[in-house]
CSV table of C-alpha atoms in Angstrom, one decimal:
chain,number,residue,atom,x,y,z
A,1,MET,CA,130.8,251.0,-67.2
A,2,PHE,CA,128.2,252.7,-64.3
A,3,ASP,CA,128.2,256.7,-63.8
A,4,LEU,CA,129.5,258.0,-60.5
A,5,GLU,CA,127.6,261.8,-62.2
A,6,LYS,CA,124.8,259.8,-61.6
A,7,GLU,CA,122.7,258.4,-59.1
A,8,TRP,CA,123.4,255.1,-58.2
A,9,SER,CA,122.8,251.8,-56.8
A,10,ILE,CA,123.6,248.4,-56.0
A,11,SER,CA,122.2,245.3,-55.6
A,12,PHE,CA,123.0,242.1,-53.8
A,13,ALA,CA,121.8,238.8,-55.2
A,14,GLY,CA,120.5,236.2,-52.8
A,15,CYS,CA,122.4,233.3,-52.5
A,16,GLY,CA,122.3,231.4,-48.6
A,17,PHE,CA,125.9,230.1,-47.4
A,18,MET,CA,127.6,231.5,-50.6
A,19,GLY,CA,127.0,235.2,-49.3
A,20,ILE,CA,130.7,235.5,-47.2
A,21,TYR,CA,131.6,235.9,-50.9
A,22,TYR,CA,130.1,239.5,-50.4
A,23,VAL,CA,132.0,239.5,-46.9
A,24,GLY,CA,135.4,239.7,-49.9
A,25,VAL,CA,133.0,242.2,-51.9
A,26,SER,CA,132.7,244.7,-49.3
A,27,SER,CA,136.6,244.1,-47.5
A,28,CYS,CA,137.9,244.9,-51.6
A,29,ILE,CA,135.2,248.2,-51.5
A,30,LEU,CA,135.1,249.7,-48.1
A,31,GLU,CA,139.0,249.0,-48.8
A,32,ARG,CA,139.6,250.4,-51.9
A,33,PHE,CA,137.1,253.4,-52.4
A,34,PRO,CA,134.4,253.4,-49.5
A,35,GLY,CA,132.1,256.0,-51.6
A,36,PHE,CA,130.8,253.0,-53.8
A,37,ILE,CA,128.7,252.1,-50.8
A,38,GLN,CA,128.6,254.8,-48.8
A,39,ASN,CA,127.2,257.6,-51.4
A,40,ALA,CA,125.0,254.8,-52.9
A,41,THR,CA,121.9,256.4,-53.1
A,42,ARG,CA,120.2,252.5,-52.3
A,43,ILE,CA,121.1,249.7,-51.8
A,44,TYR,CA,118.9,246.4,-52.5
A,45,GLY,CA,119.1,242.9,-51.5
A,46,ALA,CA,117.0,239.3,-51.9
A,47,SER,CA,117.4,236.5,-49.1
A,48,ALA,CA,121.1,236.7,-48.0
A,49,GLY,CA,122.2,239.5,-50.3
A,50,SER,CA,119.2,241.8,-47.9
A,51,LEU,CA,121.6,240.9,-44.7
A,52,MET,CA,124.8,242.1,-47.0
A,53,ALA,CA,122.6,245.3,-48.2
A,54,ALA,CA,121.3,246.3,-43.8
A,55,ILE,CA,124.8,245.2,-43.3
A,56,LEU,CA,126.3,247.6,-45.3
A,57,THR,CA,123.6,250.3,-44.4
A,58,LEU,CA,123.6,249.9,-40.9
A,59,GLY,CA,127.9,248.9,-40.5
A,60,ARG,CA,126.7,245.7,-38.5
A,61,LYS,CA,127.2,241.9,-38.9
A,62,THR,CA,125.8,238.4,-38.2
A,63,SER,CA,127.1,234.5,-39.7
A,64,PRO,CA,125.8,231.9,-39.0
A,65,GLU,CA,126.8,229.3,-41.5
A,66,LYS,CA,130.1,228.8,-38.6
A,67,GLU,CA,126.8,227.2,-36.1
A,68,ALA,CA,125.9,225.7,-39.7
A,69,ARG,CA,128.3,223.5,-39.6
A,70,LYS,CA,128.6,222.1,-36.1
A,71,HIS,CA,126.0,220.0,-37.4
A,72,LYS,CA,127.4,216.7,-39.6
A,73,LEU,CA,123.8,217.7,-41.6
A,74,GLY,CA,124.7,220.8,-41.7
A,75,PRO,CA,121.5,223.0,-41.6
A,76,LEU,CA,119.2,220.6,-41.8
A,77,HIS,CA,120.1,219.2,-38.4
A,78,PRO,CA,116.7,219.3,-36.4
A,79,ALA,CA,118.8,221.5,-33.8
A,80,TYR,CA,119.3,224.0,-36.2
A,81,ASN,CA,117.6,226.7,-36.7
A,82,LEU,CA,119.2,229.1,-39.3
A,83,LEU,CA,116.8,231.9,-38.7
A,84,GLN,CA,116.3,232.3,-34.8
A,85,LEU,CA,120.7,232.0,-35.1
A,86,VAL,CA,119.8,235.2,-38.1
A,87,GLN,CA,117.1,236.5,-35.6
A,88,ASP,CA,118.9,236.2,-32.4
A,89,CYS,CA,122.2,238.1,-34.2
A,90,LEU,CA,120.4,240.7,-35.3
A,91,LEU,CA,118.8,241.4,-31.8
A,92,GLY,CA,122.1,241.8,-30.7
A,93,SER,CA,123.9,243.7,-32.8
A,94,LEU,CA,121.5,246.0,-34.6
A,95,PRO,CA,121.3,250.0,-32.7
A,96,GLU,CA,118.0,251.3,-31.6
A,97,ASP,CA,117.6,252.6,-34.4
A,98,ALA,CA,118.9,251.1,-37.1
A,99,HIS,CA,114.5,250.9,-38.8
A,100,ILE,CA,115.8,255.0,-39.4
A,101,ARG,CA,119.1,254.5,-40.6
A,102,ALA,CA,118.1,252.1,-43.2
A,103,SER,CA,114.5,253.9,-43.6
A,104,GLY,CA,114.5,255.1,-47.2
A,105,ARG,CA,118.0,252.9,-48.5
A,106,LEU,CA,117.9,250.1,-47.7
A,107,CYS,CA,115.4,248.1,-50.1
A,108,VAL,CA,114.5,244.1,-48.9
A,109,SER,CA,113.4,241.7,-51.8
A,110,LEU,CA,109.9,239.6,-49.9
A,111,THR,CA,107.6,237.4,-52.2
A,112,ARG,CA,104.0,237.1,-50.7
A,113,VAL,CA,102.8,233.6,-50.3
A,114,SER,CA,99.3,234.2,-50.7
A,115,ASP,CA,99.4,235.1,-54.7
A,116,GLY,CA,103.9,234.9,-55.2
A,117,ARG,CA,104.2,238.5,-55.7
A,118,ASN,CA,107.1,240.6,-55.3
A,119,LEU,CA,107.1,243.2,-52.9
A,120,LEU,CA,110.8,246.1,-52.2
A,121,VAL,CA,110.4,247.7,-48.7
A,122,SER,CA,112.3,250.1,-47.6
A,123,GLN,CA,110.5,251.7,-45.0
A,124,PHE,CA,110.6,250.4,-41.8
A,125,SER,CA,108.4,251.5,-38.4
A,126,SER,CA,110.4,249.7,-35.5
A,127,ARG,CA,114.1,248.1,-34.9
A,128,GLU,CA,111.5,245.1,-34.6
A,129,ASP,CA,109.9,245.7,-38.2
A,130,LEU,CA,113.2,245.8,-39.9
A,131,ILE,CA,114.5,242.4,-39.4
A,132,GLN,CA,111.1,241.2,-39.6
A,133,ALA,CA,111.6,242.2,-43.1
A,134,LEU,CA,115.1,240.4,-42.4
A,135,ILE,CA,113.7,237.8,-41.6
A,136,CYS,CA,110.7,237.1,-43.9
A,137,SER,CA,113.4,238.0,-46.8
A,138,CYS,CA,115.6,235.1,-45.2
A,139,PHE,CA,112.6,232.5,-45.4
A,140,VAL,CA,113.2,229.4,-47.9
A,141,PRO,CA,110.3,227.2,-47.6
A,142,LEU,CA,111.0,223.9,-46.3
A,143,TYR,CA,114.3,224.6,-45.5
A,144,CYS,CA,114.0,226.5,-42.9
A,145,GLY,CA,110.5,225.4,-41.6
A,146,VAL,CA,106.9,224.9,-42.9
A,147,ILE,CA,104.9,228.1,-41.2
A,148,PRO,CA,106.4,231.0,-42.8
A,149,PRO,CA,107.1,234.2,-41.0
A,150,THR,CA,104.9,237.2,-41.4
A,151,TYR,CA,105.6,240.8,-41.5
A,152,LYS,CA,102.7,243.6,-40.3
A,153,GLY,CA,100.6,240.5,-40.3
A,154,VAL,CA,101.5,238.7,-43.6
A,155,HIS,CA,103.3,235.6,-44.6
A,156,TYR,CA,106.1,236.2,-46.4
A,157,VAL,CA,109.1,233.4,-48.2
A,158,ASP,CA,112.4,234.5,-49.6
A,159,GLY,CA,112.5,238.0,-51.5
A,160,ALA,CA,114.2,235.5,-53.9
A,161,VAL,CA,111.3,233.2,-54.9
A,162,SER,CA,109.9,236.1,-56.9
A,163,ASP,CA,113.2,238.9,-57.4
A,164,ASN,CA,116.7,236.9,-56.6
A,165,LEU,CA,118.4,240.6,-57.7
A,166,PRO,CA,116.4,243.8,-56.8
A,167,ARG,CA,115.8,247.3,-59.4
A,168,CYS,CA,118.6,244.9,-61.6
A,169,ASP,CA,116.8,245.6,-64.8
A,170,GLN,CA,117.7,249.5,-63.6
A,171,GLY,CA,120.1,251.8,-64.9
A,172,ASN,CA,122.9,253.2,-63.0
A,173,THR,CA,122.1,249.6,-60.2
A,174,ILE,CA,125.2,247.4,-60.2
A,175,THR,CA,124.1,244.0,-60.0
A,176,ILE,CA,126.4,241.8,-57.4
A,177,SER,CA,126.6,238.0,-57.6
A,178,PRO,CA,128.3,235.1,-56.4
A,179,TYR,CA,127.7,233.3,-59.3
A,180,ALA,CA,129.8,233.4,-62.3
A,181,GLY,CA,127.3,235.2,-65.3
A,182,GLU,CA,126.2,238.2,-66.6
A,183,SER,CA,126.1,240.7,-63.2
A,184,ASP,CA,128.4,243.4,-63.0
A,185,LEU,CA,130.3,242.0,-60.5
A,186,CYS,CA,130.7,238.7,-60.2
A,187,PRO,CA,133.7,235.7,-60.9
A,188,ARG,CA,134.6,234.8,-63.6
A,189,ALA,CA,134.4,231.6,-65.1
A,190,THR,CA,137.6,229.4,-65.8
A,191,THR,CA,135.8,226.2,-67.6
A,192,LEU,CA,133.4,225.4,-69.8
A,193,THR,CA,130.6,226.8,-69.3
A,194,PHE,CA,127.7,225.2,-71.7
A,195,HIS,CA,124.1,227.6,-71.2
A,196,GLU,CA,123.6,230.5,-69.4
A,197,VAL,CA,120.1,230.0,-66.6
A,198,ARG,CA,118.3,233.3,-65.0
A,199,PHE,CA,117.2,232.6,-61.5
A,200,ASN,CA,114.8,235.6,-60.9
A,201,ASN,CA,116.6,237.7,-62.5
A,202,VAL,CA,120.2,236.5,-61.6
A,203,SER,CA,122.5,235.2,-64.6
A,204,ILE,CA,124.2,232.4,-63.7
A,205,GLN,CA,126.3,230.0,-66.1
A,206,VAL,CA,125.6,227.0,-65.9
A,207,ASN,CA,129.2,225.1,-65.2
A,208,SER,CA,131.0,222.4,-63.0
A,209,GLU,CA,132.0,225.7,-60.8
A,210,ASN,CA,128.7,227.0,-60.4
A,211,LEU,CA,127.1,223.8,-59.5
A,212,TYR,CA,129.9,223.6,-56.6
A,213,ARG,CA,128.2,227.7,-55.5
A,214,VAL,CA,125.1,226.1,-56.3
A,215,THR,CA,125.5,223.6,-53.8
A,216,SER,CA,127.7,225.8,-51.3
A,217,THR,CA,124.4,227.7,-51.5
A,218,PHE,CA,122.7,226.0,-48.8
A,219,PHE,CA,125.1,223.5,-47.7
A,220,PRO,CA,128.2,225.8,-45.7
A,221,PRO,CA,131.8,223.8,-46.9
A,222,ASP,CA,134.5,223.7,-44.2
A,223,PRO,CA,136.6,227.5,-43.2
A,224,GLU,CA,139.0,227.3,-45.6
A,225,ALA,CA,136.9,226.0,-48.6
A,226,MET,CA,134.7,229.3,-47.2
A,227,ALA,CA,138.3,232.1,-46.5
A,228,GLU,CA,138.8,230.5,-50.2
A,229,ILE,CA,135.3,232.0,-51.5
A,230,CYS,CA,135.8,235.3,-49.6
A,231,GLN,CA,139.3,235.6,-50.8
A,232,ASN,CA,137.7,235.3,-54.4
A,233,GLY,CA,135.0,238.2,-54.2
A,234,TYR,CA,138.0,240.7,-52.5
A,235,MET,CA,139.8,239.7,-55.7
A,236,ASP,CA,136.8,239.8,-58.4
A,237,ALA,CA,136.1,243.5,-56.1
A,238,LEU,CA,139.5,244.2,-57.4
A,239,ARG,CA,138.9,243.7,-60.8
A,240,PHE,CA,135.7,245.3,-61.3
A,241,LEU,CA,136.8,248.5,-58.9
A,242,GLN,CA,140.4,248.6,-62.1
A,243,GLU,CA,137.6,248.1,-65.1
A,244,ASN,CA,135.9,251.0,-63.9
A,245,SER,CA,139.0,253.4,-62.8
A,246,LYS,CA,138.2,256.1,-65.4
A,247,ASN,CA,135.8,256.5,-63.0
A,248,ILE,CA,137.1,255.7,-60.0
A,249,LEU,CA,140.0,256.9,-58.0
A,250,PHE,CA,141.3,254.7,-55.4
A,251,ALA,CA,145.1,253.9,-54.5
A,252,CYS,CA,146.5,250.9,-55.1
A,253,PRO,CA,149.0,249.5,-52.1
C-alpha cells in the first residue's frame, strides 16, 4: 500500500503491443482517481511503457497496433514500419511545447548501444528531442530494424534491454505491468504458475496466461482480444484502487 502523504511516482514496464492493457488501466484511474496520475512527481517508462508515460504526462495518444494487423505477418511484414508509425503519430499529436511540459516529470529509459548501460532521460531541449528519446526507447534490435536510432548523436535501443521497469526499487514508486507477477498493478494469475522470472526488473510468472501475453507483446491479437486485454487492465486498476482504498477516496458507480 502506497502513502499519499509522501511524494509518489509511477513506472510502466515495456510490453510492446500489450500496451493496450495500459489504456484500460489509465482509463479506470483517470475516471475514478485522476489525482493519482496528475499529482505523481514523476512518470517513468521503458519501451511501450514510455509511450504510455508520455501519453499520461501530455494527454495525447498513439495506437500503431491497428496498422500492424493489416498485414498477415503483422509487424514482421516488410511493409510495416513500427517506429515510423509511432514517429508519425507523435509528430501529429504532440503540442509544440511538449518538451517543456514533459521535462522533469517524464522519465524515459534508454539502452546505450556502445556499452549496454541504461540512461534515464528526463530533460528535453525540443519536441523533436523528446520524440527521438521515445523512438530510441522503443527500438527492439532486428525486430524494428538493423541500425539503431540516435539520441543527441549517440545510438540507443529499447530501454527494456537494460531497465524494463525504471526506479522500481525506489520507495513509493507504483509499478505497473501487463504480466502477472509482483508489480503493484498487474493481472493476477488464474492458472498454475510453475516459476517466476525477472526480465530486467519486471516480475513475470511462468504460466500459460503470461505465455499468451508475451506472444501478444510482439504480435498484436485480433480486435476482440485487444478489447479484452484493455478491459482486463481496467478491472485490474479498479482492484488496485479498492485495495488501496484506505489511502484513496474515489466514488464507485
